[in-house]
Structures are given as C-alpha cells and as structure tokens.
Short mmCIF file of C-alpha atoms in Angstrom, two decimals:
data_model
loop_
_atom_site.label_atom_id
_atom_site.label_comp_id
_atom_site.label_asym_id
_atom_site.label_seq_id
_atom_site.Cartn_x
_atom_site.Cartn_y
_atom_site.Cartn_z
CA MET G 1 -29.30 -2.20 6.77
CA ASN G 2 -31.87 -2.67 3.90
CA ALA G 3 -34.41 -5.23 4.95
CA SER G 4 -34.82 -6.56 1.26
CA VAL G 5 -31.45 -7.91 1.10
CA SER G 6 -31.57 -11.47 -0.30
CA LYS G 7 -30.39 -14.38 1.81
CA GLU G 8 -28.28 -15.49 -1.29
CA THR G 9 -26.32 -11.97 -0.96
CA LEU G 10 -25.51 -12.13 2.61
CA ASP G 11 -25.09 -15.95 3.15
CA ALA G 12 -21.37 -16.82 2.58
CA ARG G 13 -21.25 -19.71 4.58
CA ASP G 14 -20.42 -22.04 1.56
CA ARG G 15 -20.15 -19.82 -1.50
CA PRO G 16 -21.74 -16.30 -1.95
CA ALA G 17 -24.08 -16.00 -4.92
CA ARG G 18 -22.46 -15.66 -8.17
CA LEU G 19 -22.53 -11.78 -8.71
CA THR G 20 -22.32 -9.45 -11.67
CA VAL G 21 -19.17 -7.27 -11.11
CA GLY G 22 -18.59 -3.55 -11.99
CA VAL G 23 -15.41 -1.42 -11.40
CA VAL G 24 -15.25 2.13 -11.07
CA GLY G 25 -11.69 3.32 -11.83
CA ALA G 26 -9.65 1.03 -13.95
CA GLY G 27 -6.28 1.77 -11.96
CA ARG G 28 -4.01 -0.95 -11.13
CA VAL G 29 -6.21 -2.43 -8.42
CA GLY G 30 -9.73 -2.65 -9.78
CA PRO G 31 -9.19 -4.76 -12.89
CA ALA G 32 -7.03 -7.16 -10.95
CA LEU G 33 -9.41 -7.78 -8.35
CA ALA G 34 -12.36 -8.12 -10.91
CA ALA G 35 -10.24 -10.49 -12.89
CA SER G 36 -9.66 -12.58 -9.77
CA LEU G 37 -13.50 -12.51 -8.89
CA GLN G 38 -13.96 -13.77 -12.48
CA LEU G 39 -11.95 -16.64 -11.79
CA ALA G 40 -14.29 -17.60 -8.74
CA GLY G 41 -17.00 -17.82 -11.03
CA HIS G 42 -18.51 -13.85 -10.67
CA ARG G 43 -19.04 -12.18 -14.00
CA PRO G 44 -17.55 -8.70 -14.82
CA VAL G 45 -20.03 -6.69 -16.63
CA ALA G 46 -18.86 -2.95 -16.88
CA VAL G 47 -15.72 -0.97 -15.96
CA SER G 48 -15.05 2.69 -16.02
CA GLY G 49 -11.82 4.47 -16.82
CA VAL G 50 -10.65 7.77 -18.23
CA SER G 51 -7.01 7.67 -19.00
CA ASP G 52 -5.41 5.63 -21.94
CA ALA G 53 -3.59 3.39 -19.42
CA SER G 54 -6.83 2.66 -17.76
CA VAL G 55 -8.39 1.56 -20.92
CA ARG G 56 -5.38 -0.50 -21.72
CA ARG G 57 -5.41 -2.11 -18.47
CA ALA G 58 -9.23 -3.01 -18.64
CA ALA G 59 -8.79 -4.42 -22.22
CA ALA G 60 -5.93 -6.65 -20.90
CA LEU G 61 -7.39 -7.87 -17.72
CA LEU G 62 -11.22 -7.71 -18.45
CA PRO G 63 -11.34 -8.42 -22.35
CA ASP G 64 -14.83 -7.89 -23.74
CA VAL G 65 -16.23 -6.13 -20.66
CA PRO G 66 -17.87 -2.84 -21.67
CA LEU G 67 -16.12 0.60 -20.82
CA VAL G 68 -18.99 2.90 -19.58
CA THR G 69 -19.67 5.60 -17.19
CA PRO G 70 -19.59 5.16 -13.44
CA ALA G 71 -23.24 5.57 -13.14
CA GLU G 72 -23.70 2.98 -15.86
CA VAL G 73 -21.32 0.38 -13.98
CA LEU G 74 -23.63 0.92 -10.94
CA ALA G 75 -26.89 0.28 -13.21
CA ARG G 76 -25.34 -3.06 -14.35
CA ALA G 77 -23.53 -4.56 -11.30
CA GLU G 78 -24.69 -6.01 -8.20
CA LEU G 79 -21.14 -5.75 -6.71
CA VAL G 80 -19.28 -2.62 -7.51
CA LEU G 81 -15.71 -2.12 -6.85
CA LEU G 82 -14.88 1.43 -5.99
CA THR G 83 -11.05 1.64 -6.84
CA VAL G 84 -10.00 5.17 -7.03
CA PRO G 85 -7.45 7.29 -5.24
CA ASP G 86 -8.11 7.86 -1.52
CA ASP G 87 -8.68 11.45 -1.79
CA ALA G 88 -11.05 11.03 -4.67
CA LEU G 89 -13.22 8.33 -2.76
CA PRO G 90 -15.58 10.52 -0.57
CA GLY G 91 -16.50 12.97 -3.67
CA LEU G 92 -17.30 10.02 -5.74
CA VAL G 93 -19.54 8.25 -3.15
CA ASP G 94 -21.37 11.50 -2.65
CA GLY G 95 -21.92 12.17 -6.35
CA LEU G 96 -23.12 8.52 -6.79
CA ALA G 97 -25.35 8.83 -3.99
CA GLU G 98 -26.87 12.30 -4.92
CA THR G 99 -27.41 11.20 -8.61
CA GLY G 100 -29.40 8.32 -7.47
CA ALA G 101 -26.87 5.88 -9.11
CA VAL G 102 -26.84 3.74 -5.97
CA ARG G 103 -29.46 0.77 -5.83
CA PRO G 104 -30.90 -0.82 -2.75
CA GLY G 105 -29.22 -4.13 -2.03
CA GLN G 106 -26.14 -3.37 -4.23
CA LEU G 107 -22.88 -4.34 -2.57
CA LEU G 108 -20.44 -1.32 -2.85
CA VAL G 109 -16.96 -2.23 -1.99
CA HIS G 110 -14.00 0.28 -1.85
CA THR G 111 -10.29 -0.76 -1.66
CA SER G 112 -8.86 2.18 0.14
CA GLY G 113 -6.53 1.51 3.09
CA ARG G 114 -7.15 4.92 4.61
CA TYR G 115 -11.03 4.62 5.06
CA GLY G 116 -13.38 2.26 6.57
CA THR G 117 -17.28 1.97 5.80
CA LYS G 118 -18.04 5.29 7.25
CA VAL G 119 -17.08 6.94 3.89
CA LEU G 120 -19.86 5.00 2.21
CA ASP G 121 -22.46 6.29 4.49
CA PRO G 122 -24.05 8.37 1.77
CA ALA G 123 -24.50 5.04 -0.32
CA LEU G 124 -25.69 3.24 2.84
CA ARG G 125 -28.29 5.62 3.07
CA ALA G 126 -29.38 4.94 -0.31
CA GLY G 127 -29.62 1.31 0.49
CA ALA G 128 -26.04 0.08 -0.51
CA LEU G 129 -24.22 -2.75 1.36
CA PRO G 130 -20.99 -1.26 2.40
CA LEU G 131 -17.55 -2.98 2.57
CA ALA G 132 -13.98 -1.81 2.93
CA LEU G 133 -11.66 -4.42 1.32
CA HIS G 134 -7.95 -3.32 1.04
CA PRO G 135 -5.37 -5.67 -0.34
CA ALA G 136 -2.08 -5.36 1.29
CA MET G 137 -0.14 -5.62 -1.93
CA THR G 138 1.81 -3.31 -4.52
CA PHE G 139 0.16 -3.70 -7.97
CA THR G 140 1.82 -3.36 -11.34
CA GLY G 141 -1.35 -3.00 -13.58
CA SER G 142 -0.60 -6.32 -15.23
CA SER G 143 -1.73 -10.09 -14.97
CA VAL G 144 1.00 -10.85 -12.37
CA ASP G 145 -1.07 -8.95 -9.92
CA VAL G 146 -3.89 -11.50 -10.05
CA GLN G 147 -1.39 -14.23 -9.11
CA ARG G 148 -0.11 -12.07 -6.21
CA LEU G 149 -3.30 -12.11 -4.65
CA ALA G 150 -2.78 -15.57 -3.49
CA GLY G 151 -2.05 -15.48 0.01
CA CYS G 152 -2.26 -11.60 0.24
CA SER G 153 -3.80 -10.19 3.28
CA PHE G 154 -6.75 -7.88 3.03
CA GLY G 155 -7.58 -5.18 5.51
CA VAL G 156 -11.42 -5.59 5.96
CA THR G 157 -13.87 -3.24 7.75
CA ALA G 158 -17.63 -4.33 7.33
CA PRO G 159 -20.83 -4.25 9.36
CA GLU G 160 -21.44 -7.21 11.48
CA GLU G 161 -24.05 -8.56 9.23
CA LEU G 162 -21.77 -8.51 6.22
CA ARG G 163 -18.70 -9.87 7.70
CA LEU G 164 -19.39 -13.28 6.25
CA ALA G 165 -19.95 -12.02 2.68
CA ALA G 166 -16.68 -9.88 3.17
CA GLU G 167 -14.69 -12.83 4.28
CA ALA G 168 -16.01 -14.94 1.49
CA LEU G 169 -15.08 -12.37 -1.23
CA VAL G 170 -11.58 -12.23 0.13
CA ILE G 171 -11.11 -15.83 0.39
CA GLU G 172 -12.30 -16.27 -3.24
CA MET G 173 -9.93 -13.76 -4.45
CA GLY G 174 -7.18 -15.88 -2.79
CA GLY G 175 -6.63 -13.45 0.04
CA GLU G 176 -6.63 -13.76 3.88
CA PRO G 177 -9.05 -11.46 5.72
CA GLU G 178 -7.73 -9.37 8.59
CA TRP G 179 -10.18 -7.31 10.42
CA ILE G 180 -9.44 -3.67 11.18
CA ALA G 181 -11.60 -1.60 13.24
CA GLU G 182 -13.03 1.60 11.77
CA GLU G 183 -11.02 4.03 13.71
CA SER G 184 -7.66 2.08 13.14
CA ARG G 185 -7.88 2.43 9.60
CA PRO G 186 -5.60 5.38 9.14
CA LEU G 187 -3.07 3.84 11.58
CA TYR G 188 -3.00 0.76 9.63
CA HIS G 189 -2.66 2.27 6.42
CA ALA G 190 0.26 4.55 7.68
CA ALA G 191 2.07 1.45 8.88
CA LEU G 192 1.74 -0.34 5.35
CA ALA G 193 2.94 3.09 3.61
CA LEU G 194 5.90 3.17 6.07
CA GLY G 195 7.14 -0.21 5.41
CA ALA G 196 6.17 -0.59 1.62
CA ASN G 197 6.36 2.71 -0.06
CA HIS G 198 9.42 3.89 1.88
CA LEU G 199 11.14 0.65 1.18
CA VAL G 200 10.94 1.29 -2.65
CA THR G 201 12.55 4.73 -1.89
CA LEU G 202 15.20 3.24 0.09
CA VAL G 203 15.95 0.59 -2.37
CA ALA G 204 16.13 2.93 -5.46
CA GLN G 205 18.47 5.41 -3.59
CA SER G 206 20.75 2.40 -2.71
CA MET G 207 20.93 1.09 -6.24
CA GLU G 208 21.70 4.68 -7.55
CA LEU G 209 24.57 4.99 -5.03
CA LEU G 210 25.97 1.64 -6.09
CA ARG G 211 26.00 2.63 -9.65
CA THR G 212 27.79 5.65 -8.67
CA ALA G 213 30.33 3.53 -6.76
CA GLY G 214 30.81 1.59 -9.88
CA VAL G 215 28.55 -1.43 -9.40
CA GLY G 216 27.44 -2.82 -12.70
CA ALA G 217 24.45 -4.99 -11.45
CA PRO G 218 23.17 -3.22 -8.14
CA ASP G 219 19.92 -5.27 -8.40
CA ARG G 220 21.87 -8.48 -8.46
CA MET G 221 23.93 -7.47 -5.38
CA LEU G 222 21.00 -6.10 -3.31
CA GLY G 223 18.59 -8.84 -3.96
CA PRO G 224 20.07 -11.58 -1.68
CA LEU G 225 21.11 -9.07 0.96
CA LEU G 226 17.79 -7.43 1.07
CA GLY G 227 15.78 -10.53 0.90
CA ALA G 228 17.82 -11.79 4.02
CA ALA G 229 17.42 -8.72 5.74
CA LEU G 230 13.65 -8.57 5.28
CA ASP G 231 13.24 -12.18 6.12
CA ASN G 232 15.47 -11.77 9.12
CA ALA G 233 13.32 -8.62 10.10
CA LEU G 234 9.92 -10.44 9.68
CA ARG G 235 11.18 -13.40 11.90
CA SER G 236 13.03 -11.50 14.58
CA GLY G 237 11.98 -7.93 14.65
CA ASP G 238 14.81 -5.71 16.29
CA ALA G 239 16.94 -8.59 17.04
CA ALA G 240 17.67 -8.57 13.33
CA LEU G 241 19.40 -5.04 13.50
CA THR G 242 22.86 -5.15 12.29
CA GLY G 243 25.52 -2.77 10.65
CA PRO G 244 27.49 0.30 11.80
CA VAL G 245 24.78 2.07 13.62
CA ALA G 246 23.47 -1.01 15.60
CA ARG G 247 27.36 -1.62 16.44
CA GLY G 248 28.01 2.01 17.30
CA ASP G 249 30.67 2.48 14.87
CA ALA G 250 30.55 6.33 14.83
CA GLY G 251 33.58 6.69 12.41
CA THR G 252 32.13 4.44 9.83
CA VAL G 253 28.84 6.34 9.95
CA SER G 254 30.63 9.74 9.89
CA ALA G 255 32.66 8.44 6.81
CA HIS G 256 29.07 7.54 5.05
CA ILE G 257 27.76 10.86 5.70
CA ARG G 258 30.74 12.60 4.30
CA GLU G 259 30.58 10.54 1.06
CA LEU G 260 26.71 10.96 0.63
CA ARG G 261 27.17 14.61 1.21
CA ALA G 262 29.77 14.71 -1.70
CA HIS G 263 27.94 12.42 -4.21
CA ALA G 264 24.20 12.39 -3.24
CA PRO G 265 23.45 15.46 -0.84
CA GLN G 266 19.70 14.57 -1.23
CA THR G 267 20.09 11.34 0.44
CA VAL G 268 21.74 12.63 3.79
CA ALA G 269 18.44 13.77 5.54
CA GLY G 270 16.97 10.34 5.05
CA TYR G 271 20.15 8.51 6.21
CA LEU G 272 20.37 10.50 9.17
CA ALA G 273 16.69 10.09 10.25
CA MET G 274 16.87 6.23 9.57
CA ALA G 275 20.07 5.97 11.58
CA ARG G 276 18.69 7.86 14.39
CA ALA G 277 15.83 5.80 14.46
CA THR G 278 17.92 2.67 14.19
CA ALA G 279 20.06 3.69 17.05
CA ASP G 280 17.14 4.29 19.29
CA ARG G 281 15.72 0.98 18.70
CA ALA G 282 19.21 -0.59 18.97
CA LEU G 283 19.71 1.13 22.46
CA ASP G 284 16.20 0.01 23.49
CA GLN G 285 17.07 -3.65 22.76
CA GLY G 286 20.49 -3.70 24.39
CA LEU G 287 22.18 -4.09 21.07
CA LEU G 288 24.03 -0.78 20.94
CA LYS G 289 26.22 -0.44 23.92
CA PRO G 290 25.58 2.98 25.86
CA GLU G 291 29.24 3.77 25.85
CA LEU G 292 29.40 3.68 22.11
CA ALA G 293 25.95 5.44 21.68
CA GLU G 294 27.46 8.92 22.79
CA ASP G 295 29.90 9.38 20.01
CA LEU G 296 27.53 7.93 17.36
CA LEU G 297 24.62 10.19 18.51
CA GLY G 298 26.98 13.16 18.30
CA VAL G 299 27.88 12.26 14.71
CA LEU G 300 23.98 11.93 13.80
CA SER G 301 23.10 15.19 15.68
CA ASP G 302 25.88 17.24 13.90
CA THR G 303 24.15 19.79 11.75
CA ASP G 304 27.29 19.96 9.59
CA ALA G 305 26.43 16.38 8.43
CA VAL G 306 23.30 17.73 6.83
CA HIS G 307 24.12 21.22 5.74
CA GLY G 308 27.82 21.18 5.38
CA PRO G 309 30.38 23.32 7.11
CA ASN G 310 29.14 26.79 5.66
CA GLY G 311 25.23 25.99 6.03
CA THR G 312 25.01 24.61 2.52
CA HIS G 313 23.67 21.34 1.46
CA GLY G 314 27.03 19.90 0.38
CA PRO G 315 28.89 20.78 -2.87
CA ASP G 316 26.91 21.95 -5.76
CA ASP G 317 23.90 22.21 -3.76
CA SER G 318 21.73 24.19 -5.99
CA GLY G 319 23.69 24.05 -9.28
CA PRO G 320 22.26 23.18 -12.61
CA GLY G 321 20.93 19.67 -13.23
CA GLU G 322 20.70 18.92 -9.59
CA LYS G 323 18.68 15.57 -9.07
CA ARG G 324 15.63 16.19 -6.84
#
C-alpha cells in the first residue's frame, strides 16, 4: 500500500473526499456508475470509448464530459472506473501499468464479477489503490440504470485498509456492499450468470413458444406468472417448486417433449436439462414421490426425446432457415 495516500482518500467514516472520476470503457456499466457518483457529489472529468454506441451512451449519461484516450482518463481522474469486458481486463491493466499511466494514490476500480483485486496487481505495484466493485444488476445503457442502482447489491473485494472507502462508494451509488473473498469471485459470478443470464434465455424461449401456440401477448401472460414464481423462489427456495416435473406427471412431460421436438427442436435439450435438475431437487425435498419418479426419469433419459426415433433432432432438423 502506498504510504503517501491522503487521509481524505481512505477515511470514509462520514463521506469520502469529493473525487474526480474517469471511465475507461463506456459500455453499459461505466457511464451509469459515473453518473450515479456525480449525483453523490463526485465530478466526472473524462471517459474513453471506441464504438458509436459507447460515444452515444457517454454523451447521454455524462454530457459535457470529454471523450479521451484511456491514458488521458488516468491522467485526469483520481478515481478511475475500469468497465471493460472481463476477458479484456487483465490486458488493459497490464498495458496501463507498463506505459506509466497509473499514478500513485489513484483509486482504480474494476466492475468485473469474475475478478477480485488480484487482477489489479500490476497497477498496485505502480502505487494504485485497488477495488473490485461489481453491481449485481443487468444494465440497459440508459438513464434507467442509475435509478436501478438504488438497493442494488455490489460484490465487493478490497484490501482491508480500503474496505471503508469501498463501502462508502457503493453506498453513495445507492447500493448495498456484499463482501466477496478473492478466491470466491468466480463462483459468485457463475451463480449470478446462472440465475440472471439463463433466465433471459428461458423467458425468450417461452415467449417464442407462446407466440407459436397463438398467444397474442406472451409478455402479458408471462409477467404475473414469472413474477410470482420468482417471488416464491426467493422466499421459499425449493419449496416453491410446482408443475408437472415436481408432481411426477410423466405423461405430461412426455407430451411437452413431443411438442417441442415438433415445433422448436432447439429447445429440447434445455428443457430436458432443466427438467432433470428440477426432478433431482424435488426428490431431495420430498416433493416428488419416489414411486412417480421412476417413470418420469425414464422419459427424461430417453434418447429419442432429444434425437428423435431415427437419431435426428426432430423434423426438418437441418433444413433451410432453421433457427439457431
């Protein structure tokens, strides 16, 4: 830790010192966090972005903040948000450190869920103060993201001497800090991806199938149902399981698979995987009766359910225009 760090930078007992803020990577996350920090009294002074979309986001959320190079962002800002994709982060940190862009005493914050502070070690050796602040939220790239940060949990990893500063920054953005150990970051991130990212895929597939079935407003139909299911799951966990798999209705599940194979063969593998996982959890919780589980698991393990009776992936498996 750099011995010259000012007391104002580290002391977050009341409010941290007002900081100049820079953003490297004007994707969906960075401008929203900087705009939130601006509402708390900090001052965005520089942002970097390459794509047209990045430029538009920066202009919308951080008007009048100049668009400059990453090195210039670090030259201007006391607090720098590194909001680039996970796979790009190590290379970015190495490059900034090697070129001398990192300044001693500079707060360097990345928002990757996968990494803790170890990925910032090259910058730490250059005197930077490393923080990992990952908002557990999906971002749209619009002003609504700033509002959604209210009450949002942040996965926080920080050196002991920076914990107060990390906590203060999260609270100022309207968030709630949740401390994640360095070695637990990949598992933490996998858990969020499993819940949030896969949920989008499941909902999108469900909406497509409802349209195929003739439902005119699948979003209106699914909204109350999925909202209740999510609320029940968050409140009760596995006890909220319901539906034909949890009940052991092997005939209904078999009918589902036939219909999916006929109308949307690309969804069969996902349906089977989730049905098997649901059956296992329902059995463990005593919701699925063992005497009903045998037929159900037989249906779910039938290779014809995935590949069709002749080893194909259902009708028109590889025909023109197949939806991937």
